[in-house]
Amino acid sequence: MGPNAKVIPLGQMDGDAIRLVTVKKVWIDHNTLYECQDGLLDVTRGSTGVTVSNNWFRNQDKVVLLGHNDGHLTDKNIKVIVIFNHFGPNCNQRMPRVHHGYAHVANNFYQGWEQ
């Protein structure tokens, strides 16, 4: 973990498997994420330098959210790379969903996506 990383106790989580808020230079790599209360991965509040690679996302409605919503202007600075991931089976939306910011999404595998 880097010098700006914060570990939030489970009691303060909002239902995401991984939630990154105002982080810099984070690498999410080689994880299997599935069946969470909300989304599998949220990157929000101006986080930048985030790489999401070689993960398996499955059995989830809301998968990856980049930027909280259109009202959070700090999210315009988000810079995320989403590469070499496996989405599916049973993933429905947000693969990824981008609000503001910049995302480079390449070489991902989408299994059984019917939308």
Coordinates of N, CA and C in Angstrom, one line a residue:
M1 N 0.8 -1.2 0.0 CA 0.0 0.0 0.0 C 0.9 1.2 0.0
G2 N 0.4 2.3 -0.7 CA 1.2 3.5 -0.8 C 1.0 4.4 0.4
P3 N 1.7 5.5 0.4 CA 1.6 6.4 1.6 C 0.2 7.1 1.8
N4 N -0.6 7.2 0.7 CA -1.9 7.8 0.8 C -3.0 6.8 1.0
A5 N -2.7 5.5 1.1 CA -3.8 4.5 1.1 C -4.4 4.5 2.5
K6 N -5.7 4.2 2.5 CA -6.5 4.2 3.8 C -7.3 2.9 3.8
V7 N -7.2 2.2 4.9 CA -8.1 1.0 5.0 C -9.3 1.4 5.8
I8 N -10.4 1.2 5.3 CA -11.7 1.6 6.0 C -12.3 0.4 6.6
P9 N -12.6 0.4 7.9 CA -13.2 -0.7 8.6 C -14.5 -1.2 7.9
L10 N -14.8 -2.4 8.0 CA -15.9 -3.0 7.3 C -17.2 -2.3 7.7
G11 N -17.3 -1.8 8.9 CA -18.6 -1.1 9.3 C -18.9 0.1 8.5
Q12 N -17.9 0.7 7.8 CA -18.2 1.9 7.0 C -18.3 1.6 5.5
M13 N -18.3 0.4 5.1 CA -18.4 0.1 3.7 C -19.8 0.3 3.2
D14 N -20.0 0.5 1.9 CA -21.3 0.7 1.3 C -21.8 -0.5 0.4
G15 N -21.2 -1.6 0.6 CA -21.6 -2.8 -0.2 C -20.8 -3.2 -1.3
D16 N -19.7 -2.4 -1.6 CA -18.9 -2.7 -2.8 C -17.8 -3.7 -2.3
A17 N -17.3 -4.6 -3.2 CA -16.2 -5.5 -2.9 C -15.0 -4.7 -2.7
I18 N -14.7 -3.7 -3.6 CA -13.5 -2.8 -3.5 C -14.0 -1.4 -3.8
R19 N -13.6 -0.5 -2.9 CA -14.0 0.9 -3.1 C -12.8 1.8 -2.9
L20 N -12.4 2.5 -4.0 CA -11.3 3.4 -4.0 C -11.8 4.8 -4.1
V21 N -11.4 5.6 -3.1 CA -11.8 7.0 -2.9 C -10.6 7.9 -2.8
T22 N -10.5 8.9 -3.7 CA -9.3 9.8 -3.8 C -8.0 9.1 -3.6
V23 N -7.7 8.1 -4.4 CA -6.5 7.4 -4.3 C -5.6 7.7 -5.5
K24 N -4.3 7.5 -5.4 CA -3.4 7.7 -6.5 C -2.5 6.4 -6.6
K25 N -2.2 6.0 -7.9 CA -1.3 4.9 -8.2 C -1.7 3.6 -7.4
V26 N -2.8 3.1 -7.8 CA -3.3 1.8 -7.2 C -3.4 0.8 -8.3
W27 N -3.0 -0.5 -8.0 CA -3.1 -1.6 -9.0 C -3.9 -2.6 -8.4
I28 N -5.1 -2.9 -9.0 CA -6.0 -4.0 -8.6 C -5.7 -5.1 -9.6
D29 N -5.1 -6.2 -9.2 CA -4.6 -7.3 -10.1 C -4.9 -8.7 -9.5
H30 N -5.3 -9.6 -10.4 CA -5.5 -11.0 -10.1 C -6.4 -11.2 -8.9
N31 N -7.7 -10.8 -9.1 CA -8.7 -11.0 -8.0 C -9.9 -11.7 -8.7
T32 N -10.6 -12.4 -7.9 CA -11.9 -13.0 -8.3 C -13.0 -12.3 -7.5
L33 N -13.9 -11.5 -8.1 CA -14.9 -10.7 -7.4 C -16.3 -11.1 -7.9
Y34 N -17.2 -11.4 -6.9 CA -18.5 -11.8 -7.3 C -19.5 -11.6 -6.2
E35 N -20.8 -11.5 -6.5 CA -21.9 -11.5 -5.6 C -21.8 -10.5 -4.4
C36 N -21.7 -9.3 -4.7 CA -21.7 -8.3 -3.6 C -23.0 -7.5 -3.5
Q37 N -23.2 -6.8 -2.4 CA -24.4 -6.1 -2.2 C -24.6 -5.0 -3.2
D38 N -23.6 -4.3 -3.5 CA -23.7 -3.2 -4.4 C -22.9 -3.5 -5.7
G39 N -21.7 -2.8 -5.9 CA -20.9 -3.1 -7.1 C -19.6 -3.9 -6.7
L40 N -19.0 -4.4 -7.7 CA -17.7 -5.1 -7.4 C -16.5 -4.2 -7.2
L41 N -16.5 -3.1 -8.0 CA -15.4 -2.1 -7.9 C -15.8 -0.7 -8.2
D42 N -15.7 0.2 -7.3 CA -16.0 1.6 -7.5 C -14.7 2.4 -7.3
V43 N -14.4 3.3 -8.3 CA -13.3 4.2 -8.2 C -13.8 5.6 -8.4
T44 N -13.7 6.4 -7.3 CA -14.4 7.7 -7.3 C -13.6 8.8 -6.6
R45 N -14.2 10.0 -6.7 CA -13.7 11.2 -6.0 C -12.3 11.6 -6.5
G46 N -12.1 11.6 -7.8 CA -10.8 12.1 -8.3 C -9.7 11.1 -8.3
S47 N -9.9 9.9 -8.0 CA -8.8 8.9 -8.0 C -8.1 8.8 -9.4
T48 N -6.8 8.7 -9.4 CA -6.1 8.7 -10.6 C -4.9 7.7 -10.6
G49 N -4.5 7.3 -11.7 CA -3.4 6.4 -11.8 C -3.8 5.0 -11.4
V50 N -5.0 4.6 -11.6 CA -5.5 3.3 -11.2 C -5.5 2.3 -12.4
T51 N -4.9 1.1 -12.1 CA -4.9 0.1 -13.1 C -5.7 -1.1 -12.6
V52 N -6.7 -1.6 -13.4 CA -7.5 -2.8 -13.1 C -7.1 -3.8 -14.1
S53 N -6.4 -4.9 -13.7 CA -6.0 -5.9 -14.7 C -6.1 -7.3 -14.2
N54 N -6.3 -8.2 -15.1 CA -6.3 -9.6 -14.9 C -7.2 -10.1 -13.7
N55 N -8.4 -9.5 -13.7 CA -9.4 -9.9 -12.7 C -10.5 -10.6 -13.3
W56 N -11.2 -11.4 -12.5 CA -12.4 -12.2 -13.0 C -13.6 -11.6 -12.2
F57 N -14.5 -11.0 -12.9 CA -15.7 -10.4 -12.4 C -16.8 -11.3 -12.8
R58 N -17.7 -11.8 -11.9 CA -18.8 -12.7 -12.3 C -20.0 -12.6 -11.3
N59 N -21.1 -13.0 -11.8 CA -22.3 -13.1 -11.0 C -22.7 -11.8 -10.3
Q60 N -22.8 -10.7 -11.1 CA -23.0 -9.4 -10.4 C -23.8 -8.5 -11.4
D61 N -24.7 -7.7 -10.9 CA -25.4 -6.8 -11.7 C -24.6 -5.6 -12.0
K62 N -24.1 -4.8 -11.0 CA -23.3 -3.6 -11.2 C -21.8 -4.0 -11.0
V63 N -21.0 -3.9 -12.0 CA -19.6 -4.5 -11.9 C -18.6 -3.4 -11.6
V64 N -18.2 -2.5 -12.5 CA -17.2 -1.5 -12.3 C -17.7 -0.1 -12.6
L65 N -17.6 0.8 -11.6 CA -18.0 2.2 -11.7 C -16.8 3.1 -11.6
L66 N -16.6 3.9 -12.5 CA -15.5 4.9 -12.5 C -16.1 6.3 -12.5
G67 N -16.0 6.9 -11.3 CA -16.7 8.2 -11.1 C -18.0 8.0 -10.4
H68 N -18.3 8.8 -9.4 CA -19.5 8.6 -8.5 C -20.7 8.9 -9.3
N69 N -20.9 10.2 -9.8 CA -22.0 10.6 -10.6 C -21.6 11.9 -11.3
D70 N -22.5 12.3 -12.1 CA -22.2 13.6 -12.9 C -22.1 14.8 -12.0
G71 N -22.6 14.8 -10.8 CA -22.5 15.9 -9.9 C -21.2 16.1 -9.2
H72 N -20.3 15.1 -9.2 CA -19.0 15.2 -8.5 C -18.0 15.6 -9.5
L73 N -17.7 16.9 -9.5 CA -16.7 17.4 -10.5 C -15.3 17.0 -10.3
T74 N -14.9 16.5 -9.1 CA -13.6 16.0 -8.8 C -13.3 14.8 -9.7
D75 N -14.4 14.1 -10.0 CA -14.2 12.9 -10.9 C -13.8 13.2 -12.3
K76 N -13.8 14.4 -12.7 CA -13.3 14.7 -14.0 C -11.8 14.4 -14.2
N77 N -11.1 14.3 -13.1 CA -9.6 14.0 -13.1 C -9.3 12.5 -13.0
I78 N -10.3 11.7 -12.9 CA -10.1 10.2 -12.8 C -9.4 9.7 -14.1
K79 N -8.3 8.9 -13.9 CA -7.6 8.2 -15.0 C -7.5 6.8 -14.6
V80 N -8.1 5.9 -15.3 CA -8.1 4.5 -15.0 C -7.8 3.6 -16.3
I81 N -7.1 2.6 -16.1 CA -6.8 1.6 -17.2 C -7.5 0.3 -16.7
V82 N -8.4 -0.2 -17.6 CA -9.1 -1.5 -17.4 C -8.7 -2.4 -18.5
I83 N -7.9 -3.4 -18.2 CA -7.2 -4.2 -19.2 C -7.0 -5.7 -18.8
F84 N -7.2 -6.6 -19.7 CA -7.0 -8.0 -19.6 C -7.9 -8.6 -18.5
N85 N -9.1 -8.2 -18.3 CA -10.0 -8.7 -17.3 C -11.0 -9.7 -18.0
H86 N -11.7 -10.5 -17.2 CA -12.7 -11.4 -17.6 C -14.0 -11.0 -17.0
F87 N -15.0 -10.5 -17.8 CA -16.3 -10.1 -17.3 C -17.3 -11.3 -17.6
G88 N -17.8 -11.9 -16.6 CA -18.8 -12.9 -16.8 C -18.3 -14.3 -16.3
P89 N -19.3 -15.2 -16.2 CA -20.7 -15.1 -16.6 C -21.5 -14.3 -15.7
N90 N -22.7 -13.9 -16.1 CA -23.8 -13.3 -15.4 C -23.4 -11.9 -14.9
C91 N -22.7 -11.1 -15.7 CA -22.5 -9.7 -15.4 C -23.4 -8.9 -16.3
N92 N -24.1 -7.9 -15.7 CA -25.2 -7.2 -16.4 C -24.8 -5.8 -16.9
Q93 N -24.2 -5.0 -16.1 CA -23.9 -3.6 -16.5 C -22.7 -3.1 -15.8
R94 N -22.2 -1.9 -16.3 CA -21.0 -1.2 -15.7 C -19.8 -2.1 -15.9
M95 N -19.4 -2.3 -17.2 CA -18.2 -3.1 -17.5 C -17.2 -2.3 -18.4
P96 N -16.8 -1.2 -18.0 CA -17.1 -0.3 -16.9 C -18.1 0.8 -17.3
R97 N -18.6 1.5 -16.3 CA -19.4 2.7 -16.4 C -18.5 3.9 -16.1
V98 N -18.4 4.9 -16.9 CA -17.5 6.0 -16.7 C -18.3 7.3 -16.6
H99 N -18.2 8.0 -15.5 CA -18.7 9.3 -15.3 C -17.5 10.3 -15.3
H100 N -17.4 11.2 -16.2 CA -16.3 12.1 -16.3 C -15.0 11.4 -16.5
G101 N -13.9 12.0 -16.3 CA -12.6 11.4 -16.3 C -12.2 10.7 -17.6
Y102 N -11.2 9.9 -17.5 CA -10.6 9.2 -18.7 C -10.4 7.7 -18.3
A103 N -10.8 6.8 -19.2 CA -10.6 5.4 -19.0 C -10.1 4.8 -20.3
H104 N -9.1 4.0 -20.2 CA -8.5 3.2 -21.3 C -9.0 1.8 -21.0
V105 N -9.9 1.3 -21.9 CA -10.5 -0.1 -21.7 C -10.1 -0.9 -22.9
A106 N -9.3 -1.9 -22.7 CA -8.8 -2.7 -23.8 C -8.6 -4.2 -23.5
N107 N -8.7 -5.0 -24.4 CA -8.4 -6.5 -24.3 C -9.0 -7.2 -23.1
N108 N -10.3 -6.9 -22.9 CA -11.1 -7.6 -21.9 C -11.9 -8.6 -22.6
F109 N -12.3 -9.7 -21.8 CA -13.1 -10.7 -22.3 C -14.5 -10.6 -21.7
Y110 N -15.5 -10.5 -22.5 CA -16.9 -10.4 -22.0 C -17.6 -11.7 -22.3
Q111 N -18.0 -12.5 -21.3 CA -18.6 -13.8 -21.5 C -20.1 -13.7 -21.2
G112 N -20.9 -14.1 -22.3 CA -22.3 -14.2 -22.1 C -23.0 -12.8 -21.9
W113 N -22.4 -11.7 -22.4 CA -23.0 -10.4 -22.2 C -24.0 -10.3 -23.3
E114 N -25.3 -10.1 -23.0 CA -26.4 -10.1 -24.0 C -27.0 -8.7 -24.2
Q115 N -26.4 -7.6 -23.8 CA -27.0 -6.3 -23.9 C -26.5 -5.6 -25.1

